[in-house]
């Protein structure tokens, strides 16, 4: 085919412009929240002391952490989905959630006697967290990868990892209402580990699926 | 591009035409630097045009068009050179020959990139053929192939998507 002929064909297809990539990513995340919420509701009960927890900064800290993951991930994903993105200061967004958590950890270490640090960090159900958070992340991860496939990421593995971070943000927001370990120390150990697991899976999948 | 996203075919045609004229020498330069044979330059130009089209949802209309186009062109160029790297390496002497020939006759890298349209089958092929090679309008194609205009549009769009995904299949082989 001559290039001029191809141009004829492309110009004839001028209609039907796709939805802007930012909208696609937001919609993907929105659907992710709904399906993850449904799955969570089917699988796990909300903690019995939910009312009391809502008044406790430890619990609210979990939401601040997971929502920071979610929002910084979304902003980063939208930049990464454009082909002209090159590693720059937007990557600092990745530090957002760890910084928020770091502040919480310091505050809690000050509040607790030092011999309580270790038991608080290990918590009562660390492996449940490592199991359920990645499990709940599955669907939103798939949705985010699907959304990012509509984009043109120059760094597919990184984009996949960020998809994983968004997915963990969604999953952890719901799981936080089941899990009764509220200390930032617990989050720093287990939620972070869960995030890294999902982000790694996202990176592996992204390297294959997000090429264009 | 703004007009094109609004669905203005004629403006889009002009834009693609001028972009292809800018892309060709820059892809050729990339090939020459990497020591790749210039015969496939047109393939990369076409892949880039397709990617620009299929990924135009990633261009933010409030941003300048240039960096976005360059990023896609670079991506496609690197992709093509990488694919090439996995194939046979050509001795540098013969590359230099091609280079000097190509400088003389601008026709060499303008040759048909036949590979592209081969990958299409059935209706998609008919429609893309008719619109591109024969330059027919959507309505003419619809009448001739006895299809609805919508169906022609869909087949054309799918056909272009298939073409855009073509090189990835080559890569996985």
Tab-separated table of N, CA and C in Angstrom, chain A residues 1-22 24 81-84 149-154 208 211-212, chain B residues 4-5 9 12-13 16-17 20 24 42 46 49 53 55-58 60 68 71-72 75-76 112-114 117 131-133 153 156-157 160 168 172:
chain	number	residue	atom	x	y	z
A	1	UNK	N	0.852	-1.195	0.000
A	1	UNK	CA	0.000	0.000	0.000
A	1	UNK	C	0.885	1.241	0.000
A	2	UNK	N	0.546	2.173	-0.814
A	2	UNK	CA	1.300	3.427	-0.811
A	2	UNK	C	0.867	4.265	0.392
A	3	UNK	N	1.782	5.079	0.845
A	3	UNK	CA	1.462	5.886	2.017
A	3	UNK	C	0.277	6.815	1.737
A	4	UNK	N	0.235	7.343	0.513
A	4	UNK	CA	-0.895	8.222	0.174
A	4	UNK	C	-2.228	7.490	0.252
A	5	UNK	N	-2.200	6.209	-0.129
A	5	UNK	CA	-3.439	5.423	-0.058
A	5	UNK	C	-3.848	5.214	1.391
A	6	UNK	N	-2.843	4.942	2.222
A	6	UNK	CA	-3.134	4.750	3.650
A	6	UNK	C	-3.724	6.031	4.237
A	7	UNK	N	-3.180	7.160	3.798
A	7	UNK	CA	-3.697	8.447	4.299
A	7	UNK	C	-5.158	8.615	3.892
A	8	UNK	N	-5.501	8.198	2.671
A	8	UNK	CA	-6.911	8.232	2.256
A	8	UNK	C	-7.775	7.463	3.246
A	9	UNK	N	-7.306	6.255	3.567
A	9	UNK	CA	-8.093	5.386	4.448
A	9	UNK	C	-8.220	6.002	5.844
A	10	UNK	N	-7.108	6.524	6.363
A	10	UNK	CA	-7.148	7.089	7.718
A	10	UNK	C	-8.054	8.318	7.750
A	11	UNK	N	-7.932	9.178	6.729
A	11	UNK	CA	-8.736	10.405	6.706
A	11	UNK	C	-10.217	10.058	6.635
A	12	UNK	N	-10.549	8.977	5.907
A	12	UNK	CA	-11.953	8.573	5.800
A	12	UNK	C	-12.479	8.096	7.153
A	13	UNK	N	-11.564	7.699	8.033
A	13	UNK	CA	-11.943	7.200	9.367
A	13	UNK	C	-11.892	8.334	10.395
A	14	UNK	N	-11.939	9.579	9.910
A	14	UNK	CA	-11.780	10.725	10.812
A	14	UNK	C	-12.829	10.759	11.909
A	15	UNK	N	-14.009	10.245	11.609
A	15	UNK	CA	-15.078	10.261	12.615
A	15	UNK	C	-14.748	9.328	13.779
A	16	UNK	N	-15.660	9.232	14.702
A	16	UNK	CA	-15.511	8.327	15.836
A	16	UNK	C	-14.214	8.558	16.604
A	17	UNK	N	-13.984	9.776	17.094
A	17	UNK	CA	-12.789	9.990	17.888
A	17	UNK	C	-12.971	9.310	19.239
A	18	UNK	N	-11.930	8.619	19.668
A	18	UNK	CA	-12.040	7.918	20.951
A	18	UNK	C	-12.227	8.898	22.077
A	19	UNK	N	-12.652	8.403	23.211
A	19	UNK	CA	-12.801	9.252	24.377
A	19	UNK	C	-11.399	9.628	24.864
A	20	UNK	N	-11.216	10.864	25.356
A	20	UNK	CA	-9.871	11.260	25.808
A	20	UNK	C	-9.360	10.274	26.856
A	21	UNK	N	-8.071	10.019	26.836
A	21	UNK	CA	-7.506	8.966	27.677
A	21	UNK	C	-7.749	9.237	29.161
A	22	UNK	N	-7.738	10.519	29.549
A	22	UNK	CA	-7.957	10.817	30.962
A	22	UNK	C	-9.342	10.336	31.400
A	24	UNK	N	-11.063	7.916	30.035
A	24	UNK	CA	-11.038	6.454	30.059
A	24	UNK	C	-10.474	5.938	31.377
A	81	UNK	N	0.064	7.541	30.379
A	81	UNK	CA	-0.657	7.003	29.227
A	81	UNK	C	-0.375	7.807	27.961
A	82	UNK	N	0.253	8.972	28.110
A	82	UNK	CA	0.563	9.771	26.923
A	82	UNK	C	1.977	9.443	26.457
A	83	UNK	N	2.165	9.338	25.131
A	83	UNK	CA	3.455	8.863	24.612
A	83	UNK	C	4.623	9.771	24.938
A	84	UNK	N	4.370	11.065	25.117
A	84	UNK	CA	5.496	11.983	25.287
A	84	UNK	C	6.006	12.027	26.721
A	149	UNK	N	-4.594	0.365	28.078
A	149	UNK	CA	-4.375	-0.135	26.718
A	149	UNK	C	-4.890	0.851	25.675
A	150	UNK	N	-5.853	1.666	26.086
A	150	UNK	CA	-6.347	2.695	25.165
A	150	UNK	C	-5.341	3.832	25.048
A	151	UNK	N	-4.388	3.867	25.946
A	151	UNK	CA	-3.373	4.907	25.914
A	151	UNK	C	-2.176	4.468	25.091
A	152	UNK	N	-1.121	5.267	25.192
A	152	UNK	CA	0.095	4.962	24.447
A	152	UNK	C	1.284	5.159	25.372
A	153	UNK	N	1.415	4.303	26.401
A	153	UNK	CA	2.503	4.507	27.354
A	153	UNK	C	3.864	4.167	26.752
A	154	UNK	N	4.813	5.070	26.920
A	154	UNK	CA	6.157	4.805	26.421
A	154	UNK	C	6.901	3.865	27.366
A	208	UNK	N	3.822	-6.748	28.960
A	208	UNK	CA	3.307	-7.514	27.826
A	208	UNK	C	2.100	-6.829	27.172
A	211	UNK	N	2.085	-2.743	25.445
A	211	UNK	CA	2.900	-2.337	24.291
A	211	UNK	C	1.979	-1.927	23.157
A	212	UNK	N	2.452	-1.041	22.309
A	212	UNK	CA	1.609	-0.629	21.189
A	212	UNK	C	2.477	-0.332	19.990
B	4	UNK	N	-9.606	17.673	12.718
B	4	UNK	CA	-9.700	16.247	12.402
B	4	UNK	C	-10.453	15.505	13.496
B	5	UNK	N	-10.161	15.855	14.749
B	5	UNK	CA	-10.847	15.190	15.852
B	5	UNK	C	-12.328	15.541	15.819
B	9	UNK	N	-12.683	15.405	7.551
B	9	UNK	CA	-11.834	14.506	6.774
B	9	UNK	C	-10.788	15.247	5.936
B	12	UNK	N	-8.011	16.624	7.973
B	12	UNK	CA	-7.217	15.497	8.476
B	12	UNK	C	-6.273	15.003	7.377
B	13	UNK	N	-6.822	14.898	6.166
B	13	UNK	CA	-6.028	14.446	5.031
B	13	UNK	C	-4.817	15.349	4.819
B	16	UNK	N	-2.269	14.810	7.696
B	16	UNK	CA	-1.525	13.547	7.584
B	16	UNK	C	-0.501	13.631	6.470
B	17	UNK	N	-0.928	14.270	5.372
B	17	UNK	CA	-0.026	14.434	4.229
B	17	UNK	C	1.229	15.196	4.654
B	20	UNK	N	3.385	13.212	7.110
B	20	UNK	CA	4.166	12.133	6.498
B	20	UNK	C	5.402	12.715	5.816
B	24	UNK	N	9.046	11.332	7.069
B	24	UNK	CA	9.886	10.521	6.184
B	24	UNK	C	11.366	10.817	6.356
B	42	UNK	N	9.525	3.488	4.673
B	42	UNK	CA	8.116	3.789	4.437
B	42	UNK	C	7.207	2.973	5.364
B	46	UNK	N	4.387	4.614	7.776
B	46	UNK	CA	2.987	4.177	7.782
B	46	UNK	C	2.552	3.723	9.173
B	49	UNK	N	1.904	6.817	11.165
B	49	UNK	CA	0.638	7.470	10.813
B	49	UNK	C	-0.533	6.717	11.440
B	53	UNK	N	-3.134	8.006	14.376
B	53	UNK	CA	-4.584	7.946	14.197
B	53	UNK	C	-5.248	7.171	15.337
B	55	UNK	N	-4.152	6.384	18.246
B	55	UNK	CA	-3.881	6.844	19.617
B	55	UNK	C	-4.168	8.328	19.768
B	56	UNK	N	-4.975	8.894	18.873
B	56	UNK	CA	-5.172	10.348	18.955
B	56	UNK	C	-5.957	10.749	20.195
B	57	UNK	N	-6.543	9.771	20.879
B	57	UNK	CA	-7.200	10.062	22.163
B	57	UNK	C	-6.187	10.405	23.252
B	58	UNK	N	-4.886	10.169	22.991
B	58	UNK	CA	-3.891	10.484	24.016
B	58	UNK	C	-3.301	11.876	23.817
B	60	UNK	N	-3.688	15.725	24.157
B	60	UNK	CA	-4.487	16.701	24.881
B	60	UNK	C	-4.559	17.970	24.028
B	68	UNK	N	3.990	15.547	20.911
B	68	UNK	CA	3.199	14.307	20.901
B	68	UNK	C	3.512	13.487	19.640
B	71	UNK	N	7.009	12.072	19.860
B	71	UNK	CA	7.109	10.944	20.785
B	71	UNK	C	6.627	9.663	20.121
B	72	UNK	N	5.508	9.742	19.400
B	72	UNK	CA	4.983	8.548	18.738
B	72	UNK	C	5.930	8.098	17.637
B	75	UNK	N	8.897	6.394	19.198
B	75	UNK	CA	8.511	5.075	19.694
B	75	UNK	C	8.483	4.063	18.556
B	76	UNK	N	7.868	4.450	17.449
B	76	UNK	CA	7.739	3.531	16.309
B	76	UNK	C	9.089	3.258	15.657
B	112	UNK	N	6.331	1.140	-2.394
B	112	UNK	CA	5.165	0.616	-1.687
B	112	UNK	C	5.598	-0.198	-0.489
B	113	UNK	N	4.922	0.022	0.603
B	113	UNK	CA	5.135	-0.838	1.751
B	113	UNK	C	4.040	-1.900	1.682
B	114	UNK	N	4.309	-2.951	0.942
B	114	UNK	CA	3.265	-3.929	0.637
B	114	UNK	C	2.826	-4.721	1.856
B	117	UNK	N	-0.987	-4.119	3.975
B	117	UNK	CA	-2.358	-4.479	3.664
B	117	UNK	C	-2.549	-5.994	3.604
B	131	UNK	N	-11.289	2.181	-0.150
B	131	UNK	CA	-11.140	3.562	0.316
B	131	UNK	C	-9.738	4.081	0.018
B	132	UNK	N	-8.733	3.228	0.222
B	132	UNK	CA	-7.367	3.720	0.068
B	132	UNK	C	-6.905	3.681	-1.388
B	133	UNK	N	-6.860	2.492	-1.991
B	133	UNK	CA	-6.300	2.377	-3.337
B	133	UNK	C	-7.175	3.070	-4.361
B	153	UNK	N	-18.000	2.029	7.762
B	153	UNK	CA	-17.179	2.782	8.720
B	153	UNK	C	-16.550	1.861	9.756
B	156	UNK	N	-13.850	-0.233	8.184
B	156	UNK	CA	-12.661	0.587	7.931
B	156	UNK	C	-11.881	0.797	9.231
B	157	UNK	N	-12.607	1.149	10.278
B	157	UNK	CA	-11.946	1.418	11.557
B	157	UNK	C	-11.261	0.158	12.082
B	160	UNK	N	-8.143	-0.617	10.107
B	160	UNK	CA	-6.991	0.202	10.484
B	160	UNK	C	-6.406	-0.271	11.812
B	168	UNK	N	3.124	-6.008	15.733
B	168	UNK	CA	3.342	-6.717	16.984
B	168	UNK	C	3.324	-8.221	16.754
B	172	UNK	N	6.251	-11.061	17.638
B	172	UNK	CA	6.103	-12.240	18.482
B	172	UNK	C	6.487	-13.530	17.772
